Coordinates of C-alpha atoms in Angstrom, one line a residue:
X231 CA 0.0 0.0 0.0
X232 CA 2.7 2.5 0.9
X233 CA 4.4 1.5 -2.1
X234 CA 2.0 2.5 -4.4
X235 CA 1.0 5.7 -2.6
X236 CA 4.7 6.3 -3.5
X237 CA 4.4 5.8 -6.7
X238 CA 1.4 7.6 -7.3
X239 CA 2.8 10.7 -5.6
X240 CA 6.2 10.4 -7.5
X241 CA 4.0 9.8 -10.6
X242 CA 2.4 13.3 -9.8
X243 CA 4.8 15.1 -9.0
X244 CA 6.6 14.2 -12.5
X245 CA 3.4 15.4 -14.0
X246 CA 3.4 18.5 -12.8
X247 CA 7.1 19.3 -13.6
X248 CA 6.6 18.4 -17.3
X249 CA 3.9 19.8 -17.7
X250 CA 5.2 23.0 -16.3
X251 CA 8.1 23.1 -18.2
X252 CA 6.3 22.3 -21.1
X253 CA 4.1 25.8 -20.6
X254 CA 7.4 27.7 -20.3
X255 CA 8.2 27.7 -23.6
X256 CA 5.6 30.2 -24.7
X257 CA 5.5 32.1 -21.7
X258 CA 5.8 36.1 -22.8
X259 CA 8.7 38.9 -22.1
X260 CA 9.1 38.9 -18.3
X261 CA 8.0 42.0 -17.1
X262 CA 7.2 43.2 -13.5
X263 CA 7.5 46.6 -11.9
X264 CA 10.6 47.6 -9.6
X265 CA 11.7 50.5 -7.1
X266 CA 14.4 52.6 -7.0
X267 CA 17.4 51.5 -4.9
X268 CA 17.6 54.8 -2.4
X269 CA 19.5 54.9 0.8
X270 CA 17.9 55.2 3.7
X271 CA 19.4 55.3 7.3
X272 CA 19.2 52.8 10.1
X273 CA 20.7 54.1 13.1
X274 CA 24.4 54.6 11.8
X275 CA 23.9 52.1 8.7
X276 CA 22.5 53.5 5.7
X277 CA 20.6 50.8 3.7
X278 CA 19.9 50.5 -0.5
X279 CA 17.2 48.3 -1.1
X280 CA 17.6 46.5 -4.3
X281 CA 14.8 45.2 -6.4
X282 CA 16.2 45.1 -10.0
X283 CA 19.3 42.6 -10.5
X284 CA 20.8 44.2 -13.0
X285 CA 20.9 47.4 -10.7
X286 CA 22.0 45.1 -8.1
X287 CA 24.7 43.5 -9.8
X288 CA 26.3 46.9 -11.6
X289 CA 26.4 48.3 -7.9
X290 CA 28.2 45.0 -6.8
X291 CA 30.7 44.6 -9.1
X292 CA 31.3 48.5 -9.2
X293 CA 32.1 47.6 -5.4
X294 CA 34.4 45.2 -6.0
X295 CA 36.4 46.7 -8.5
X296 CA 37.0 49.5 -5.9
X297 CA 37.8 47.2 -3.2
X298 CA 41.7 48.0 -1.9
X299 CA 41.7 45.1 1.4
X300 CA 39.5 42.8 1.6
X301 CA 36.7 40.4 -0.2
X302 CA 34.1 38.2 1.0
X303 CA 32.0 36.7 -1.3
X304 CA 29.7 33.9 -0.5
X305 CA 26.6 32.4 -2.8
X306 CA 24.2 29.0 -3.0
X307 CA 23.9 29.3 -7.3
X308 CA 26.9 31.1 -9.4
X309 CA 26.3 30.5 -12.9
X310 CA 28.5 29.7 -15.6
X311 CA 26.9 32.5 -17.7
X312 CA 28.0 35.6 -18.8
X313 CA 27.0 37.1 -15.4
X314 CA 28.5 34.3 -13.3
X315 CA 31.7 35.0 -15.5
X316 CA 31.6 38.7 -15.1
X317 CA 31.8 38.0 -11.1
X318 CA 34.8 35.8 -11.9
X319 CA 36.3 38.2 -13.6
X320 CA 35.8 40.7 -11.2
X321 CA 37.3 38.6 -8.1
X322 CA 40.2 37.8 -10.0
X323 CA 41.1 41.1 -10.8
X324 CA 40.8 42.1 -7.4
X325 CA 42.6 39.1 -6.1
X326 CA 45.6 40.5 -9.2
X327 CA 45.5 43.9 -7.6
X328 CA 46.8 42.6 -4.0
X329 CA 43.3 42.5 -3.0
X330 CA 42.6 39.5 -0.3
X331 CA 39.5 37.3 -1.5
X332 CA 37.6 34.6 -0.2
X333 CA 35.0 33.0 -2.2
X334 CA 32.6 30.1 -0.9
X335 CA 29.3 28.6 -2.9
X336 CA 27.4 25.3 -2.7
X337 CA 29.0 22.4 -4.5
X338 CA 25.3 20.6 -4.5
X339 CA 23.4 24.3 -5.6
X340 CA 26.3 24.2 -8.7
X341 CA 26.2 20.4 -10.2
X342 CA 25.5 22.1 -13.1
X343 CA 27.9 24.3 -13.4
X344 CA 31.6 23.1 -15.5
X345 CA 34.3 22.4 -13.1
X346 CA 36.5 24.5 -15.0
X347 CA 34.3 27.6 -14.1
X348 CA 35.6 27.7 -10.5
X349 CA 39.2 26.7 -11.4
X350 CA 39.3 30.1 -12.7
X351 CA 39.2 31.5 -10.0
X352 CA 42.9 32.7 -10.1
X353 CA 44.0 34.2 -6.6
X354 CA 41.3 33.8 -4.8
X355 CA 41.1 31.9 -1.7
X356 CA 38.0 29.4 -2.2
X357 CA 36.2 27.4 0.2
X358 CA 32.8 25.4 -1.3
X359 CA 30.5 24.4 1.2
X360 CA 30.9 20.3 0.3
X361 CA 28.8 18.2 -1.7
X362 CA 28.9 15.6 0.9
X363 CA 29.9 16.5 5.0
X364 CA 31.8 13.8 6.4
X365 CA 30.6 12.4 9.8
X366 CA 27.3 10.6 10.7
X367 CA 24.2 11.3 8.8
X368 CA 22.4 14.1 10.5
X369 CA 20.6 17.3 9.9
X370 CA 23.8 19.1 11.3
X371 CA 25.7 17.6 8.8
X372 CA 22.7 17.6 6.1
X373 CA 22.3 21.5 5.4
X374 CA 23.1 23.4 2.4
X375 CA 24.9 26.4 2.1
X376 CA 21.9 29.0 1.2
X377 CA 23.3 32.3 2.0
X378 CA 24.2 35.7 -0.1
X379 CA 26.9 37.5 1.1
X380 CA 29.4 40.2 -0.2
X381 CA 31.5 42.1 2.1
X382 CA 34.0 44.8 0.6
X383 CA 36.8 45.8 2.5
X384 CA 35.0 45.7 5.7
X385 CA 32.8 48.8 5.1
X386 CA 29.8 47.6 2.6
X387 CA 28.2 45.1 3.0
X388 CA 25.6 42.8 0.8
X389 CA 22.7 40.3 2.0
X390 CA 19.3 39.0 0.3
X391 CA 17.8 36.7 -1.9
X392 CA 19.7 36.9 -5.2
X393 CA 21.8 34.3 -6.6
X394 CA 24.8 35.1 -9.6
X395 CA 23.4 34.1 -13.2
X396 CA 21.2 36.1 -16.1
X397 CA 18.1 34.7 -15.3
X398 CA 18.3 36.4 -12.2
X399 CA 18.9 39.8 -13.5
X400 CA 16.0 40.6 -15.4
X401 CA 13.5 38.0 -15.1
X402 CA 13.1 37.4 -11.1
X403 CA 12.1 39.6 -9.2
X404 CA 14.1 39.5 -5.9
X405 CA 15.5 41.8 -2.9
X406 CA 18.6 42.6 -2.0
X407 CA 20.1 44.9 0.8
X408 CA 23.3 47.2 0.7
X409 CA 24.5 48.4 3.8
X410 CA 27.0 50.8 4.6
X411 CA 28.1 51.2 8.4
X412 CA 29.0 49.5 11.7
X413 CA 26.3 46.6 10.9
X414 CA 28.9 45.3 7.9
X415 CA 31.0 43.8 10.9
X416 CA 28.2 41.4 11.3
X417 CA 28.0 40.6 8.0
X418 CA 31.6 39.6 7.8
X419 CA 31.6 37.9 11.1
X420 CA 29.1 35.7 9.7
X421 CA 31.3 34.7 6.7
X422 CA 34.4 34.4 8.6
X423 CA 32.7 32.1 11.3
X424 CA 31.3 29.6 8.5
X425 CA 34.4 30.2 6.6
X426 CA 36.3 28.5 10.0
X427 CA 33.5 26.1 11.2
X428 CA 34.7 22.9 10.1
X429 CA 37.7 21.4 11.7
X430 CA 40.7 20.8 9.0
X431 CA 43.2 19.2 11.2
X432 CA 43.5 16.0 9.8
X433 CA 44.4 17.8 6.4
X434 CA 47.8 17.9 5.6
X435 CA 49.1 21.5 6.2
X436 CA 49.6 22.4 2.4
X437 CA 45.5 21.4 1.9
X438 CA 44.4 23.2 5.0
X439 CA 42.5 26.3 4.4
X440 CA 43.9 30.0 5.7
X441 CA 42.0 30.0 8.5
X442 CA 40.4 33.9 9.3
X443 CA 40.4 36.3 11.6
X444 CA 37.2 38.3 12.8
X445 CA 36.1 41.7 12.7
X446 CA 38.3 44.0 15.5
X447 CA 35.3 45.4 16.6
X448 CA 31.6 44.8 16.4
X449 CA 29.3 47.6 17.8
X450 CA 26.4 46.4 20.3
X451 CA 24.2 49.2 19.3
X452 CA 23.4 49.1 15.9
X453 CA 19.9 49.1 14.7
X454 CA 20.6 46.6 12.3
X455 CA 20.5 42.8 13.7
X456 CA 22.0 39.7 11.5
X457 CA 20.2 36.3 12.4
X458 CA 22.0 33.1 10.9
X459 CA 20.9 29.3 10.8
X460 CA 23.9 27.5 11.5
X461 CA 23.1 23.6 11.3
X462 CA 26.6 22.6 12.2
X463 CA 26.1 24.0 15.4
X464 CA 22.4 23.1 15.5
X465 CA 21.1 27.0 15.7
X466 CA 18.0 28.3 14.0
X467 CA 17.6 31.7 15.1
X468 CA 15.4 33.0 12.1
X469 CA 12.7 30.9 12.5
X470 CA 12.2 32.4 16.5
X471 CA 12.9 36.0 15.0
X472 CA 9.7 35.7 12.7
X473 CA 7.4 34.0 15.5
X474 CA 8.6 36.3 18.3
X475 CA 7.8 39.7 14.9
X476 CA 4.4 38.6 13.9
X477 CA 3.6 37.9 17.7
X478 CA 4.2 42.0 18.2
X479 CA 2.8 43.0 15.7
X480 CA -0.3 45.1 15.9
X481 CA -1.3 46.8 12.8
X482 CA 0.2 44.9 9.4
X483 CA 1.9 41.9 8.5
X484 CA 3.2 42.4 5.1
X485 CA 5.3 39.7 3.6
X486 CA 6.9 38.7 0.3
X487 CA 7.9 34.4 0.2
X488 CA 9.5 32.8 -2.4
X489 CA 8.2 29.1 -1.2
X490 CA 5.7 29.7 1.9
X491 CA 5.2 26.1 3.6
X492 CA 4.9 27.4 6.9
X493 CA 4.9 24.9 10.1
X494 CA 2.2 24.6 12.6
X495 CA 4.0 26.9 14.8
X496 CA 3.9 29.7 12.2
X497 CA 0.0 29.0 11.0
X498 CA -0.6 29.4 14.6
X499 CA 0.8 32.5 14.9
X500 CA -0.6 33.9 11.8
X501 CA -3.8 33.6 12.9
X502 CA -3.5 34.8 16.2
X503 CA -2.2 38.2 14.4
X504 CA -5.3 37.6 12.0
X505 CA -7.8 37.5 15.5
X506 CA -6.5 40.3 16.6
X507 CA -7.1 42.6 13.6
X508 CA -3.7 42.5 11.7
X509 CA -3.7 43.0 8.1
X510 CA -1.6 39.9 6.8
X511 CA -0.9 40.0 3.6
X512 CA 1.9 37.6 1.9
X513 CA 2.7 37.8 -1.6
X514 CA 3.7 34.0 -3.3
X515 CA 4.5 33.5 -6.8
X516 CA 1.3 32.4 -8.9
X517 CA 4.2 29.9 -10.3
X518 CA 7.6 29.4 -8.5
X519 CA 10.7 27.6 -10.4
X520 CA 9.7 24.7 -8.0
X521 CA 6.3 23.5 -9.2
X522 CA 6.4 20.4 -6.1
X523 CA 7.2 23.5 -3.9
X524 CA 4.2 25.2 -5.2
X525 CA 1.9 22.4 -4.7
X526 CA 2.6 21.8 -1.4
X527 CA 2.2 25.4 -0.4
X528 CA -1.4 25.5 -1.8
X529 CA -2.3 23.0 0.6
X530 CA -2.5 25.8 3.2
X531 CA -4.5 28.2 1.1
X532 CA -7.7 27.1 2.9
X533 CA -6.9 28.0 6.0
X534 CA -4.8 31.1 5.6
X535 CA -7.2 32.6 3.7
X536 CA -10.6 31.3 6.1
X537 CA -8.9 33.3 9.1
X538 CA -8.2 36.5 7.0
X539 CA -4.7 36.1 5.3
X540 CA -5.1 37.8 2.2
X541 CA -2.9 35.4 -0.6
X542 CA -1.4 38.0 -3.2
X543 CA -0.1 36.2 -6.4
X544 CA 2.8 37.4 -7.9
X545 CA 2.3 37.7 -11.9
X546 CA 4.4 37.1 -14.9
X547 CA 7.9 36.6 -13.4
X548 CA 9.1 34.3 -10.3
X549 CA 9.4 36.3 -6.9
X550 CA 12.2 35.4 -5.0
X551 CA 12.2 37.5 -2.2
X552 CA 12.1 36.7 1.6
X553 CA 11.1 39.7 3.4
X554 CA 8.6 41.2 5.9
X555 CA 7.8 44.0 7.2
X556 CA 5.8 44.6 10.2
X557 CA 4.1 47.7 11.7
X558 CA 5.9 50.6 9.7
X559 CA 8.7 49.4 12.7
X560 CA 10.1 46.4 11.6
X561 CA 11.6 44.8 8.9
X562 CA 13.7 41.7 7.5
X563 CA 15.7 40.7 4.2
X564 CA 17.7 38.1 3.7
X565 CA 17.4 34.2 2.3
X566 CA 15.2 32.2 4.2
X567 CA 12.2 31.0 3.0
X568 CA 9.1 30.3 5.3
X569 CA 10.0 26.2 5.3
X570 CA 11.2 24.1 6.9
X571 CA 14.3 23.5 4.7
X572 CA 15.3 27.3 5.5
X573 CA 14.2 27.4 9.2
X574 CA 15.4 23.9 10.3
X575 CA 17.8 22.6 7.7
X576 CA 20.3 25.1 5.7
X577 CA 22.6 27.6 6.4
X578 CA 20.8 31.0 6.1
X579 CA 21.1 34.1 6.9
X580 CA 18.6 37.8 7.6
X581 CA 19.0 40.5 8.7
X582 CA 16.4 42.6 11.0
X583 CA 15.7 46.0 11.3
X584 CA 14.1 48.3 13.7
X585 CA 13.5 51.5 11.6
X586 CA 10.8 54.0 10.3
X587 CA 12.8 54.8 7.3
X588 CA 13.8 51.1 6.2
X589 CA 10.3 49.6 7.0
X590 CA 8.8 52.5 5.3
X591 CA 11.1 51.8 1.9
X592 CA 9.4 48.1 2.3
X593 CA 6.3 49.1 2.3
X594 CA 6.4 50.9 -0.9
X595 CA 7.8 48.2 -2.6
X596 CA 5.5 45.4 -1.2
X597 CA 3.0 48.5 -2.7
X598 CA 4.5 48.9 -6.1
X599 CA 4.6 44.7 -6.0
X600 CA 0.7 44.0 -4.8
X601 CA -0.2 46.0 -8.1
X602 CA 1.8 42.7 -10.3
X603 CA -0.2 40.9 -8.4
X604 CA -3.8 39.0 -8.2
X605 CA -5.7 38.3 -4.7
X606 CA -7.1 34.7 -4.3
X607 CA -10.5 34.7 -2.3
X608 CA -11.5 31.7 -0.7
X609 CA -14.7 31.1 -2.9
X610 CA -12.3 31.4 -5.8
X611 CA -10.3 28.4 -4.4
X612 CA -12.8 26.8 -3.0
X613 CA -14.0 26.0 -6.3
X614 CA -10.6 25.3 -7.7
X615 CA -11.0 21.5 -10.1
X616 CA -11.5 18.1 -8.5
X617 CA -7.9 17.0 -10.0
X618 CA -6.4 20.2 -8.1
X619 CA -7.9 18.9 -5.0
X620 CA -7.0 15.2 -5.4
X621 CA -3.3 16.2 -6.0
X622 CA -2.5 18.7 -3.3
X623 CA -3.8 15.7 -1.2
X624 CA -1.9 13.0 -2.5
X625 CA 1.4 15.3 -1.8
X626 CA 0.3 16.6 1.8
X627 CA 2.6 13.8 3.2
X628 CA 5.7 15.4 1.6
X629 CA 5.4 18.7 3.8
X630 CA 7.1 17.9 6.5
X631 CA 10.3 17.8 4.0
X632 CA 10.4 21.1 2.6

């Protein structure tokens, strides 16, 4: 019996990804509104909001071509396109000029990718987060390295949802921060800790890595807090920072998620905010790159939207962001998703902000967003097809995993 519940689910699940891909092929121009990238201030920090990757990217690599000390540069995809070559490029140079760089990605993210693409990576100091983590099977040894990081000579400092490749310059919409101030130590604590976590002593000394030092100062009063899921060490801070935000929260809930398959904890939390008279709103692609991912998300359509969570579908282009803000007060970006691959699996990192002027900047762009989007009422899905029905059913089982 198990076995052919298996099948049938595997069966389904293959259905929907050919048939998804199969509708790609005459999907139109992508073509979604974006905001301007303006900085804002933060306590000390000032912080650029980036909604445009090709804006985010030209600001990036202008960065790193002006570095003079240090690079960190840390990513889950890097493509071996013309933008994933252009970042390349750009690191090597840096690396040419006397320039210190450290690069890490994930080895399972980048299967894809030619070998030869990162052994051109001349000068640089590298560091992939392994394809396989020696040691017992566990979910500290399990997690993927899902972060987004670029820190530039100690002083600017990057974080958010985008990957390196051209489909994520113009055809996802995704957000990225830029921060310039006291807060950037954080950032580049947070490379340099997962840059050392893993012991290399049994390496011979020629094959161990340069092992880092820290920041020499980190500030305790900066506005700006960094929150980072470290498996390894089995911490999931994020996941608390979002229960203990929505569980303050008074007026809105506004929300943009990528893959929203939130846990009981979360539901519960939602509509407690919902009872009280928050306006939740969470924008969800209408079709993510991950059609599974997608399916499995619908299955709690039902009851966000029977205790008030108005469901906003992003249109035309897959949104990639994973942000909130909360109350004109509070805000997050960074590159966890509401699941539980994000909150109790990978390596991930956000940061939060208590700020008028940032939260305010968020707002406008969830604005400017909600207008690419359509709202689903529950009569509207309530009368969704039988088939629809039958196959969000058949893959409830498989929520637990993502």
């Amino acid at each position: 019996m198990s076995g052919g519940l298996l099948a049938a689910q595997l069966a389904a699940a293959g259905a929907l990804v050919t048939f998804t891909a199969i509708k790609r092929r005459s999907r139109r121009p992508y073509r979604f509104p974006t905001a301007p990238a303006e900085p804002v201030s933060a306590g000390r920090d000032q912080v650029s909001v980036f909604t445009f990757g090709r804006d985010l990217y030209s600001q990036m690599l202008a960065d790193i071509a002006a570095a003079t000390s240090t690079i960190h540069f840390e990513t889950f995809i890097w493509k071996s396109d013309e933008v994933g070559r252009q970042f390349r490029q750009a690191l090597v140079d840096a690396a040419a000029r006397g320039v210190k760089v450290y690069a890490i990605w994930d080895e399972f993210a980048n299967l894809v990718v030619d070998p030869r693409f990162f052994h051109g990576l001349t000068g640089v100091h590298v560091r992939p987060h392994p394809l396989l983590t020696l040691g017992l099977p566990s979910v500290r040894n399990l997690g993927r390295d899902h972060r987004k990081l670029l820190i530039v000579d100690s002083r600017i400092g990057y974080v958010g949802g985008y990957n390196i490749g051209k489909t994520y310059a113009d055809r996802w919409r995704d957000t990225h921060a830029r921060i310039v101030g006291p807060a950037v130590a954080d950032l580049e604590n947070a490379f340099v800790d997962k840059w050392n976590l893993r012991p290399y002593a049994s390496l011979p000394s020629r094959r161990r890595p340069e092992r880092l030092s820290g920041p020499i100062s980190r500030s305790w009063d900066t506005t700006i807090e960094v929150r980072r899921n470290v498996p390894r060490m089995a911490m999931y801070p994020i996941r608390n920072m979002y229960l203990e935000a929505i569980d303050r929260a008074s007026k809105r809930i506004w929300m943009t998620q990528a893959y929203f398959i939130p846990d009981d904890d979360m539901m519960a939390a939602l509509r407690s905010a919902c009872a009280r008279g928050v306006d939740v709103r969470i924008i969800i692609p209408a079709e993510s790159n991950h059609v599974v991912a997608d399916w499995l998300s619908r299955g709690y359509y039902e009851r966000l939207l029977s205790c008030g969570v108005h469901l906003l579908l992003y249109q035309g282009a897959m949104v990639h962001a994973k942000t909130c803000t909360i109350d004109g007060a509070w805000t997050t970006i960074g590159t966890a998703n509401i699941d539980r691959l994000s909150l109790q699996g990978n390596y991930e990192i956000n940061i939060s902000v208590v700020g008028a002027q940032v939260a305010r900047a968020m707002e406008e762009i969830f604005e400017i967003d909600s207008r690419n989007c359509t709202e689903m009422d529950l009569d509207r899905w309530r009368r969704r097809s039988v088939i629809a029905k039958f196959t969000e059913m058949l893959l409830a089982p498989w929520r637990p995993l993502f």
